[in-house]
PDB file of C-alpha atoms in Angstrom:
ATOM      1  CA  UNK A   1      21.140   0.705  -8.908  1.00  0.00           C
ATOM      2  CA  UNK A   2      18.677   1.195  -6.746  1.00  0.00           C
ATOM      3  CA  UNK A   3      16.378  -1.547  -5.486  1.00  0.00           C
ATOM      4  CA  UNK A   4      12.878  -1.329  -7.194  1.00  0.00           C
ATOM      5  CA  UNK A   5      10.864  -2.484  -4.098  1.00  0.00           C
ATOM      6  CA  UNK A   6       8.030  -1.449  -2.467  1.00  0.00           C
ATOM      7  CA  UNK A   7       8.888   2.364  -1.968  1.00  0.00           C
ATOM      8  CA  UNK A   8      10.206   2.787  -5.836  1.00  0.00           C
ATOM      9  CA  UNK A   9       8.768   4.961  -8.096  1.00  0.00           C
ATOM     10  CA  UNK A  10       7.945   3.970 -11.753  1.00  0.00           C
ATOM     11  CA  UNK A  11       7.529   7.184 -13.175  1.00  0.00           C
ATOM     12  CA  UNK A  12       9.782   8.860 -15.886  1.00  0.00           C
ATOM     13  CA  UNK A  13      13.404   9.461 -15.153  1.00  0.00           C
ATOM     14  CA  UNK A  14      14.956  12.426 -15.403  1.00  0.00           C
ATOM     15  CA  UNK A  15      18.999  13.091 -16.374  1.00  0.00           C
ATOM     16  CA  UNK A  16      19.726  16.802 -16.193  1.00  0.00           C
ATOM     17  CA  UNK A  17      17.819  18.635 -13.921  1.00  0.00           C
ATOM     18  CA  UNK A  18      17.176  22.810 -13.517  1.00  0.00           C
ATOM     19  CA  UNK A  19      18.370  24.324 -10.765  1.00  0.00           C
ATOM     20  CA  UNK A  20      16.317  25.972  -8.013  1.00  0.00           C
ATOM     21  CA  UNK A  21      18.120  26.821  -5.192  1.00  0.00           C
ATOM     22  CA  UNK A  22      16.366  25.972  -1.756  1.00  0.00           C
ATOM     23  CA  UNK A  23      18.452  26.780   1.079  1.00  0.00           C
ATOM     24  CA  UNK A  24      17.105  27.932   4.875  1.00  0.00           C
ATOM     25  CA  UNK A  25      17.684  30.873   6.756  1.00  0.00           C
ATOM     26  CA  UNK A  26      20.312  30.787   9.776  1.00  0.00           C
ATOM     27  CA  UNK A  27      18.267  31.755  12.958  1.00  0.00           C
ATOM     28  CA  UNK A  28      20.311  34.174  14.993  1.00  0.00           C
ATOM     29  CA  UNK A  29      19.297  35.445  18.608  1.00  0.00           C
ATOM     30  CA  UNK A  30      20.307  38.875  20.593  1.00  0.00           C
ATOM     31  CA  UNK A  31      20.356  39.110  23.947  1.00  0.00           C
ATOM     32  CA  UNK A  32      20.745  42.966  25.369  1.00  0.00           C
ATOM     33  CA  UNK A  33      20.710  43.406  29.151  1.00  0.00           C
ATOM     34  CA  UNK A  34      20.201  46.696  30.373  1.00  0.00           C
ATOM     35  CA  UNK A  35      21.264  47.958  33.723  1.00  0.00           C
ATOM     36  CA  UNK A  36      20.057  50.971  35.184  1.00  0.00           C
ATOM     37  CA  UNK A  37      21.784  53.528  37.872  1.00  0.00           C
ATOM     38  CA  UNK A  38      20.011  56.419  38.149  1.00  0.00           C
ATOM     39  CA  UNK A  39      19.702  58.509  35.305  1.00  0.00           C
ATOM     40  CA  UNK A  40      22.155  56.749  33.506  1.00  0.00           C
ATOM     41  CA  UNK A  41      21.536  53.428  31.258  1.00  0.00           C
ATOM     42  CA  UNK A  42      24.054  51.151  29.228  1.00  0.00           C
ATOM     43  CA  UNK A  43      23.428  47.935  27.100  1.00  0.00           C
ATOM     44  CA  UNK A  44      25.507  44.935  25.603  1.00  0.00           C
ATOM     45  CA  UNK A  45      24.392  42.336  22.953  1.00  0.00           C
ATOM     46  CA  UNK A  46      25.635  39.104  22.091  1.00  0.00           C
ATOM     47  CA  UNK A  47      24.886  37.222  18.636  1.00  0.00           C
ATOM     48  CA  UNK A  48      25.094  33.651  18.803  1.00  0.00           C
ATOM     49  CA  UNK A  49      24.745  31.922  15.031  1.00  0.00           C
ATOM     50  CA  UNK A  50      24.378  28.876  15.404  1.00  0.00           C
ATOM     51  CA  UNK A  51      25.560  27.213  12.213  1.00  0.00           C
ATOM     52  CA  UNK A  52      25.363  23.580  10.427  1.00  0.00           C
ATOM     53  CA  UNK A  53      28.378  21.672  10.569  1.00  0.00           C
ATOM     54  CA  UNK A  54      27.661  19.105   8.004  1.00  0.00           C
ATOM     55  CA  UNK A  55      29.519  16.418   5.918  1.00  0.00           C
ATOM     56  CA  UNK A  56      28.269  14.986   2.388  1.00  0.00           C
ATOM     57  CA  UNK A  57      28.449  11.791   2.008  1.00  0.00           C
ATOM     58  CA  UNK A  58      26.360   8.203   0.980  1.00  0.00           C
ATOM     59  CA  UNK A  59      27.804   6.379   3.730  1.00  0.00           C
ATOM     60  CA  UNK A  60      26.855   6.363   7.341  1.00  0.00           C
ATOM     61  CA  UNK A  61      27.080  10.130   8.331  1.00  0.00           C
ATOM     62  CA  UNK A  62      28.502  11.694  11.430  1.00  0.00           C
ATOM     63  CA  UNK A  63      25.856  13.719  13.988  1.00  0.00           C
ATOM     64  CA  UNK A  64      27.881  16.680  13.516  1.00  0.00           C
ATOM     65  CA  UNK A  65      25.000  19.209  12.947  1.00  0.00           C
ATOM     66  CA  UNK A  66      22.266  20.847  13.696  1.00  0.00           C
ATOM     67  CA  UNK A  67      19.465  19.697  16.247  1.00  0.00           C
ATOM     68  CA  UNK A  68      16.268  18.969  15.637  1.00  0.00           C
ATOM     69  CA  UNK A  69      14.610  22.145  16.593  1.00  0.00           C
ATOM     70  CA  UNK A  70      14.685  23.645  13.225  1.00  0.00           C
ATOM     71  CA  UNK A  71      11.350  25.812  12.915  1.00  0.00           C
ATOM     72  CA  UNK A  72      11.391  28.087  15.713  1.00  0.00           C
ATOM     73  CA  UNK A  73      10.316  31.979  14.342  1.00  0.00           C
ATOM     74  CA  UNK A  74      13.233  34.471  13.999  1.00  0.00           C
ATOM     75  CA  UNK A  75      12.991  37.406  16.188  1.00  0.00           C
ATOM     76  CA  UNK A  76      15.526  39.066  15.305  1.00  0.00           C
ATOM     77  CA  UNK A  77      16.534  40.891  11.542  1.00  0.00           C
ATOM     78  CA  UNK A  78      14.136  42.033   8.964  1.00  0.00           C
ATOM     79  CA  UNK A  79      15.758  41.593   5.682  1.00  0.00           C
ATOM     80  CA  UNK A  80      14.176  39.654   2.666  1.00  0.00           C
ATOM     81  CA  UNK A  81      15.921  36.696   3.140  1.00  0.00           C
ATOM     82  CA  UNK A  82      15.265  36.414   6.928  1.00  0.00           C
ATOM     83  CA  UNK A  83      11.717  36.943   6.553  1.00  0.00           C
ATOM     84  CA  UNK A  84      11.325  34.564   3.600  1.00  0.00           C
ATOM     85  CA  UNK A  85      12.982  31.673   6.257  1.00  0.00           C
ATOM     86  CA  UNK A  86      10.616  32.691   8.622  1.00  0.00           C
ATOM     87  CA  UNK A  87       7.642  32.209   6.278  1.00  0.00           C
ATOM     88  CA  UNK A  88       8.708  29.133   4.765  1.00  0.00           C
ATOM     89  CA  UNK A  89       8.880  27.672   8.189  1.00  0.00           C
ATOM     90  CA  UNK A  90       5.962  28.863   9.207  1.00  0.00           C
ATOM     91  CA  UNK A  91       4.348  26.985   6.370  1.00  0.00           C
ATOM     92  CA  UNK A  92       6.044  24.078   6.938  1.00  0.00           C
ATOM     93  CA  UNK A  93       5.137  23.958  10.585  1.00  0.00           C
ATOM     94  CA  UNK A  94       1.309  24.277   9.330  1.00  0.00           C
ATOM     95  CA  UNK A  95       2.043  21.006   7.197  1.00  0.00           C
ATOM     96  CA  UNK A  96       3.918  19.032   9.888  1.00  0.00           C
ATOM     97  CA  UNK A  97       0.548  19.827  12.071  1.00  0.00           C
ATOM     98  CA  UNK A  98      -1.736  18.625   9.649  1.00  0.00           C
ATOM     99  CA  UNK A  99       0.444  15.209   9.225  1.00  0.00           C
ATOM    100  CA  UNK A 100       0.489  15.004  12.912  1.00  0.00           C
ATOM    101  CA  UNK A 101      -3.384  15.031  13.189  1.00  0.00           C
ATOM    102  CA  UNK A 102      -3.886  12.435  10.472  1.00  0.00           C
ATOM    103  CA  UNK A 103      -1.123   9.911  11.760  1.00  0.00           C
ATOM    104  CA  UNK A 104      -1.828  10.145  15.461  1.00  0.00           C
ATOM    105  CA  UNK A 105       1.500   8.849  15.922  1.00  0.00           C
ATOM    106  CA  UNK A 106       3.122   8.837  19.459  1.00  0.00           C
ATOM    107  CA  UNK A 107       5.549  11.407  20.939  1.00  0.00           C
ATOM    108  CA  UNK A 108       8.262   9.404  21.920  1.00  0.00           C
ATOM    109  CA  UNK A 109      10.164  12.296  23.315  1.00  0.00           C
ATOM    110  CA  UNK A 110      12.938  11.484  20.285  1.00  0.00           C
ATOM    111  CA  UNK A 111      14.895  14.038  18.548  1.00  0.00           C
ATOM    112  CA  UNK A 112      16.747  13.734  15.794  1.00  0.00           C
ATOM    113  CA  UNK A 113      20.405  14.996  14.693  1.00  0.00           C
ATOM    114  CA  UNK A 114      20.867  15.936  11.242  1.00  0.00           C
ATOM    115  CA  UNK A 115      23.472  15.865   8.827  1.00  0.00           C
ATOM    116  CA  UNK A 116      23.420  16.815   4.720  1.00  0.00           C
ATOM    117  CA  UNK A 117      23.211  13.909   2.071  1.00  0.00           C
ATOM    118  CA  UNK A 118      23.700  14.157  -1.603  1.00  0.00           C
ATOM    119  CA  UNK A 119      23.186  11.765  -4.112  1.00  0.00           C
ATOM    120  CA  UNK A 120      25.929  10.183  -5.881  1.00  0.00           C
ATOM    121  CA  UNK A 121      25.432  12.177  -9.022  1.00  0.00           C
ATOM    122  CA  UNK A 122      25.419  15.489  -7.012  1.00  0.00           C
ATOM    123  CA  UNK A 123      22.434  16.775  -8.481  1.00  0.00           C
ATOM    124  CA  UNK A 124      20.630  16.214  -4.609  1.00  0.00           C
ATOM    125  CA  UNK A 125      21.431  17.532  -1.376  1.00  0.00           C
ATOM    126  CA  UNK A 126      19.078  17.751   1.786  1.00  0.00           C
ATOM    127  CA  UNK A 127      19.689  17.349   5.459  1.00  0.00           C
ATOM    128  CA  UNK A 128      18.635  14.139   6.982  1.00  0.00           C
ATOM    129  CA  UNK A 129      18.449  12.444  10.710  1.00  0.00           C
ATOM    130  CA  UNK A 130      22.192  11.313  11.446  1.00  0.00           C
ATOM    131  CA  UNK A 131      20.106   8.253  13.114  1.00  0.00           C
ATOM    132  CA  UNK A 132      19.311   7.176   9.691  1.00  0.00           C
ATOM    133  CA  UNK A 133      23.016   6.050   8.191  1.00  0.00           C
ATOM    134  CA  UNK A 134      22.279   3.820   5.971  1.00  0.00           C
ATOM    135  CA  UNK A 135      22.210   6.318   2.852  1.00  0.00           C
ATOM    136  CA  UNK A 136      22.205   5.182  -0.615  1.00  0.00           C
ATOM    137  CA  UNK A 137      22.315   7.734  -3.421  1.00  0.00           C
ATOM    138  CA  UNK A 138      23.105   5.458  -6.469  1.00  0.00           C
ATOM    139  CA  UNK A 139      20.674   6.423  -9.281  1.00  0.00           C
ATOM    140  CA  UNK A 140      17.553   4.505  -9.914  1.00  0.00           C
ATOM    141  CA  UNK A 141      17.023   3.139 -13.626  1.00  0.00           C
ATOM    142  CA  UNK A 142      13.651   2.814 -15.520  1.00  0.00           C
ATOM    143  CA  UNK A 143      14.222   0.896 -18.723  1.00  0.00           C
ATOM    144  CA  UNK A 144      16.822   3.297 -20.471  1.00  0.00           C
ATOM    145  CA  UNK A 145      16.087   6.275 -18.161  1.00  0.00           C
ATOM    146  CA  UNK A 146      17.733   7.213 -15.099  1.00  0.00           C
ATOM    147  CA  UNK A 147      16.891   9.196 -11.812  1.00  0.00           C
ATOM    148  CA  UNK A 148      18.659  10.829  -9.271  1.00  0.00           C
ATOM    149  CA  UNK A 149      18.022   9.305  -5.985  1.00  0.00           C
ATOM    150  CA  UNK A 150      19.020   9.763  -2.343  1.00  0.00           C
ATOM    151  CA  UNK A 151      17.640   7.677   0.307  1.00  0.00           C
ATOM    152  CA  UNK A 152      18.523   6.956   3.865  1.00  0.00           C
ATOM    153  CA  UNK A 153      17.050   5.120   6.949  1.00  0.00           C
ATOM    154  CA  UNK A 154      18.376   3.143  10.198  1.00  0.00           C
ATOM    155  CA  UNK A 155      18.288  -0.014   7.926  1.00  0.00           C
ATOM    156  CA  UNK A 156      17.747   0.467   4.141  1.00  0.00           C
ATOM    157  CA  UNK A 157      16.623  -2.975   3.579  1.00  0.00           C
ATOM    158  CA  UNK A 158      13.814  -3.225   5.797  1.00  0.00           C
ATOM    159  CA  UNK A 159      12.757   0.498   4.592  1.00  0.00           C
ATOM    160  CA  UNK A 160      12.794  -1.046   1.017  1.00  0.00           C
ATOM    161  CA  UNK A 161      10.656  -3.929   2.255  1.00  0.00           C
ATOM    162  CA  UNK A 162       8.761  -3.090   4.688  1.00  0.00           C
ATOM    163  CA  UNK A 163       6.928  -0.026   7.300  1.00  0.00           C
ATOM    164  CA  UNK A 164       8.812  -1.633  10.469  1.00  0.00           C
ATOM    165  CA  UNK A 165      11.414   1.312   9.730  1.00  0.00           C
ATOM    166  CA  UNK A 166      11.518   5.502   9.915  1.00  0.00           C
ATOM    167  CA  UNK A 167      13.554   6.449   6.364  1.00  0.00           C
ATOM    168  CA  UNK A 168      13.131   8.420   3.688  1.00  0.00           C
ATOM    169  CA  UNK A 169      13.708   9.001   0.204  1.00  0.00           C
ATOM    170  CA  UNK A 170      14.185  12.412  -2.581  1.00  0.00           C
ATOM    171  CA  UNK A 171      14.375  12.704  -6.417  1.00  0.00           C
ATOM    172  CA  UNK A 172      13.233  15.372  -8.969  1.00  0.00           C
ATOM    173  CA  UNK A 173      12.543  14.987 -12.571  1.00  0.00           C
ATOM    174  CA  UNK A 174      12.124  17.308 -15.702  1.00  0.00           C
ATOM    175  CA  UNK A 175      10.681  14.167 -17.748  1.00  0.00           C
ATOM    176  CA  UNK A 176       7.498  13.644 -16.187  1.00  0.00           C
ATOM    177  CA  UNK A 177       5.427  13.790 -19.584  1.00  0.00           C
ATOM    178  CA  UNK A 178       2.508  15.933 -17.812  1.00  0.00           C
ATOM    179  CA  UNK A 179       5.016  18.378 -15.356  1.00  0.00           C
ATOM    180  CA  UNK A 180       1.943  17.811 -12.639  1.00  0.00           C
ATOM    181  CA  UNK A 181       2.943  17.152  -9.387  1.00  0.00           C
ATOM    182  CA  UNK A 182      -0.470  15.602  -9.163  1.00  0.00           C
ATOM    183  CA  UNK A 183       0.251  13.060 -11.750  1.00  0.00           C
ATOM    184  CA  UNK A 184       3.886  12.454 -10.814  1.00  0.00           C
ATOM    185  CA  UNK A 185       2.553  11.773  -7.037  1.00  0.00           C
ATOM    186  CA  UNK A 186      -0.302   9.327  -8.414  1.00  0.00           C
ATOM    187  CA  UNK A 187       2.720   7.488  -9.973  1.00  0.00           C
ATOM    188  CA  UNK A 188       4.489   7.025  -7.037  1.00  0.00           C
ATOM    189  CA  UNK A 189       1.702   6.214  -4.567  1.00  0.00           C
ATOM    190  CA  UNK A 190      -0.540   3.691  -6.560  1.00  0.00           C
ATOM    191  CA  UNK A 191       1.112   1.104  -5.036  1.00  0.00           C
ATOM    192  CA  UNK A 192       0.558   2.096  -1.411  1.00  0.00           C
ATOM    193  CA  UNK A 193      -3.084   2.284  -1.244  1.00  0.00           C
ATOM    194  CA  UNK A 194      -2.644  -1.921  -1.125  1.00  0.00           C
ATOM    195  CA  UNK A 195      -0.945  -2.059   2.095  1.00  0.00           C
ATOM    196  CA  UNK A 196      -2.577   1.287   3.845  1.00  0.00           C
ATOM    197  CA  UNK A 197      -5.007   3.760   4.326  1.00  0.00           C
ATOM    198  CA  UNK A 198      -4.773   6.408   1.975  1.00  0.00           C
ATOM    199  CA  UNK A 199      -5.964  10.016   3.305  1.00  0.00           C
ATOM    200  CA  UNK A 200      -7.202  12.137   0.561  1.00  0.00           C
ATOM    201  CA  UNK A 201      -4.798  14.611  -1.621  1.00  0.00           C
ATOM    202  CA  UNK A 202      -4.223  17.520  -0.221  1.00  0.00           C
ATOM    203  CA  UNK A 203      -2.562  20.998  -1.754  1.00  0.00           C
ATOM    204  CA  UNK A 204       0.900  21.771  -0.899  1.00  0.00           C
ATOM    205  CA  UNK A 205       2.291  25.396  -0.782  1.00  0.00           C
ATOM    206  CA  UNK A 206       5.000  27.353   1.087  1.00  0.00           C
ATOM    207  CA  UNK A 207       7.074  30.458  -0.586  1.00  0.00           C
ATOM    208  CA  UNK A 208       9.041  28.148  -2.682  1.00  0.00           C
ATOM    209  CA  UNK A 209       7.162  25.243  -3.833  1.00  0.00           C
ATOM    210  CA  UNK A 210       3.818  24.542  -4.831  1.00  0.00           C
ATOM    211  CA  UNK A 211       2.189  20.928  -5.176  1.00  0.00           C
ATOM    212  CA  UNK A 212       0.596  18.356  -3.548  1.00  0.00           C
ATOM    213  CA  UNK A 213       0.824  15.553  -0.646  1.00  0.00           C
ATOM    214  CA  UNK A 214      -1.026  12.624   0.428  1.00  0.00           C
ATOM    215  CA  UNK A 215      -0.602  10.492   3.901  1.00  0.00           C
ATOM    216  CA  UNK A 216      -1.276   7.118   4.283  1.00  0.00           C
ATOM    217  CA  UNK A 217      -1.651   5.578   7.563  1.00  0.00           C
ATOM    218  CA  UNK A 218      -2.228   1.819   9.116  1.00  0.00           C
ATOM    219  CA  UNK A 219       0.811   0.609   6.541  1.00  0.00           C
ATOM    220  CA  UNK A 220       1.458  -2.796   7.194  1.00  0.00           C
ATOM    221  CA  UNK A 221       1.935  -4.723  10.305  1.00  0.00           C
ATOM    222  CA  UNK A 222       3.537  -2.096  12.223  1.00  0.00           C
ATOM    223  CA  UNK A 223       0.767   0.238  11.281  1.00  0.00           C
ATOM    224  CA  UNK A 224       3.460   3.215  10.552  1.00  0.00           C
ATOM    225  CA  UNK A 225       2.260   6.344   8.356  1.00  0.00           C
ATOM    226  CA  UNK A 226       3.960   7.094   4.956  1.00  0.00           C
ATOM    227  CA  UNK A 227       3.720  10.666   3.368  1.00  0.00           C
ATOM    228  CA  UNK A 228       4.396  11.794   0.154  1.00  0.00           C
ATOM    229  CA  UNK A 229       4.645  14.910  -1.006  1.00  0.00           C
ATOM    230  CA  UNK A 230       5.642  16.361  -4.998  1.00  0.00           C
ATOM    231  CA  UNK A 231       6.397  20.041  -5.724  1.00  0.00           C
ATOM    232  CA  UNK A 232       7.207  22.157  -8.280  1.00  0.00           C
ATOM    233  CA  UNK A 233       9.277  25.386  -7.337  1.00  0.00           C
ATOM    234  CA  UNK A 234       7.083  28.596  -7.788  1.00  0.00           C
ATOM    235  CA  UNK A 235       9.756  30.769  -9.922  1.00  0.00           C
ATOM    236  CA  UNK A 236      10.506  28.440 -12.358  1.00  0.00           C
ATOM    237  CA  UNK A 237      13.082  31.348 -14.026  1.00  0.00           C
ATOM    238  CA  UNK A 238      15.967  28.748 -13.204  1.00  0.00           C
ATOM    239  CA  UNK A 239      14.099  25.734 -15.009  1.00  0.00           C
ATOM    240  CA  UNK A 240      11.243  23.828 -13.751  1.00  0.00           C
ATOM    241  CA  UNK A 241      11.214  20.366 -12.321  1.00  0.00           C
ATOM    242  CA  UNK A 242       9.701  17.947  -9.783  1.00  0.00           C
ATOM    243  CA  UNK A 243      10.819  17.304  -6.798  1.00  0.00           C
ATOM    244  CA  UNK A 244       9.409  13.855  -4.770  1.00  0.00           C
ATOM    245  CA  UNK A 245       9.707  13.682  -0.713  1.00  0.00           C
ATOM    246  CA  UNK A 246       8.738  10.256   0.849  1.00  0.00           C
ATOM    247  CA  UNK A 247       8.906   9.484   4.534  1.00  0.00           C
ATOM    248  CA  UNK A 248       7.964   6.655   6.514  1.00  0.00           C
ATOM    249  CA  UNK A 249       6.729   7.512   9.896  1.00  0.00           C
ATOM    250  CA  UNK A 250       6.594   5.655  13.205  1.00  0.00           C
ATOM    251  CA  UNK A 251       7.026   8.522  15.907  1.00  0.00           C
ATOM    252  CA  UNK A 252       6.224  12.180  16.114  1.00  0.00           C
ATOM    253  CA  UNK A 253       9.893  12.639  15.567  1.00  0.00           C
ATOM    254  CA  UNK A 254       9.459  11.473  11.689  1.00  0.00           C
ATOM    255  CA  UNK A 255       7.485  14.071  11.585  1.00  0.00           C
ATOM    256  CA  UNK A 256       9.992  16.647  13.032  1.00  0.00           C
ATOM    257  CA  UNK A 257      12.438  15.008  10.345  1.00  0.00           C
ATOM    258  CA  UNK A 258       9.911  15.770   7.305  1.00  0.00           C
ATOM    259  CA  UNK A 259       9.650  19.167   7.817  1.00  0.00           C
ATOM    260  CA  UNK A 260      13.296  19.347   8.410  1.00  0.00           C
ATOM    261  CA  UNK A 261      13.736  17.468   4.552  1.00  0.00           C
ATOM    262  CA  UNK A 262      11.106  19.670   3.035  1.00  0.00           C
ATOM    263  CA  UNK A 263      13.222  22.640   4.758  1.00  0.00           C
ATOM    264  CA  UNK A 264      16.756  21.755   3.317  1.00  0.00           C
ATOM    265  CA  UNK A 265      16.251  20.237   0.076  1.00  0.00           C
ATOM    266  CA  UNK A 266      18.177  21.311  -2.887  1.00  0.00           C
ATOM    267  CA  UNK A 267      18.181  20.796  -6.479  1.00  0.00           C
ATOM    268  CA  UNK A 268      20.985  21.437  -8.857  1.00  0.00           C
ATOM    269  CA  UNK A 269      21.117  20.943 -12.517  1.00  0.00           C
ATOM    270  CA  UNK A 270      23.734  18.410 -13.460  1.00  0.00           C
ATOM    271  CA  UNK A 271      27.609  19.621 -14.465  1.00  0.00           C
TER     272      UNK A 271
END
């Protein structure tokens, strides 16, 4: 089971979970060159997709994937889907800005790698920094309850324990007994208003998810950020649920790595 330290929630657990199905849009980019002799003209195109190569797993992953640029617009296509990527990353870019300006945390020049995760029920999939292999997807217990969870960092024990390390961690739940994502985030952040600075709640929408976040900074001695953030997906025609996002922040490349996680996540009910 997962350790119930400093970073655990202790709000209710969920077994079977709806499905909602989360899943970003490949960016794809022509290039035509035209070449002109006199009155005549000719052009040629090349697409270049540029797709995820990833591995799911709960042990240390391989940085076989994508890089960490993972928000730039899409020029190119105009069907639904592509414009729905384009707009949830557009959103998500608005959030990561807003994080950035209340954590004033340091551009290291960093960039991540990124690889997908599951949990070890299956019910949780999202892609997280390769530089964080320590991954533990067991699923966290509440008295008779239990909760899918997926977690990962560069060392699990120290994210557990303490802000001295970037890491993250993801579950959802159809239990909660009020289905706010207000409430639900209240549950899991009580405890971190102790050991930081707790920015106030702040509404959380892209063309997915709806819900809330809340960053606190100055945690600990290494005065790292954490930010939660708890949605609810906006079609609920597949179920509803809550999903949870935690990350722990020391560089402006955790950043980078939380919009990536609120980009990829995925939810799917239980077999």
């Amino acid at each position: 089971m997962a350790s119930d330290l400093h970073h655990y929630p202790f709000n209710p657990k969920e077994r079977h979970m709806p499905n909602k199905r989360f899943r970003s849009v490949a960016l794809t980019a022509v290039v035509v060159l035209l070449l002109a002799l006199g009155l005549a003209a000719c052009g040629g195109g090349d697409d270049d997709n540029a797709e995820d190569a990833t591995t799911t797993t709960t042990e240390a992953p391989e940085a076989t994937t994508t890089t960490a640029e993972a928000f730039e617009p899409d020029d190119g296509g105009d069907d639904e889907s592509a414009i729905e990527g384009d707009d949830q990353r557009a959103a998500i870019e608005d959030f990561m800005n807003s994080v950035q300006q209340d954590t004033g945390v340091e551009d290291t020049g960093e960039a991540y790698t990124y690889v997908s995760i599951s949990d070890d029920t299956g019910q949780l999939t999202v892609d997280a920094p390769a530089e964080w292999s320590d991954v533990d997807g067991r699923v966290a217990s509440l008295g008779t309850l239990t909760l899918p969870d997926v977690r990962a960092s560069t060392d699990l024990e120290a994210y557990n324990n303490t802000f001295d390390v970037p890491g993250f961690q993801f579950t959802a739940t159809s239990d909660s007994s009020t289905g706010d994502p207000r409430a639900v985030l209240n549950e899991y952040t009580v405890r971190f208003s102790q050991a930081c600075n707790p920015e106030d709640v702040q509404s959380y929408s892209d063309p997915l998810y709806t819900g809330v976040s809340q960053v606190f900074g100055d945690c600990g001695s290494s005065g790292a950020a954490f930010v939660w953030t708890a949605v609810q997906p906006i079609d609920t025609s597949d179920g509803d649920y809550i999903a949870v996002v935690g990350v722990q922040i020391l560089s402006d490349a955790d950043i980078e790595a939380l919009g990536h996680i609120l980009d990829t996540f995925v939810v799917t009910p239980a077999g």
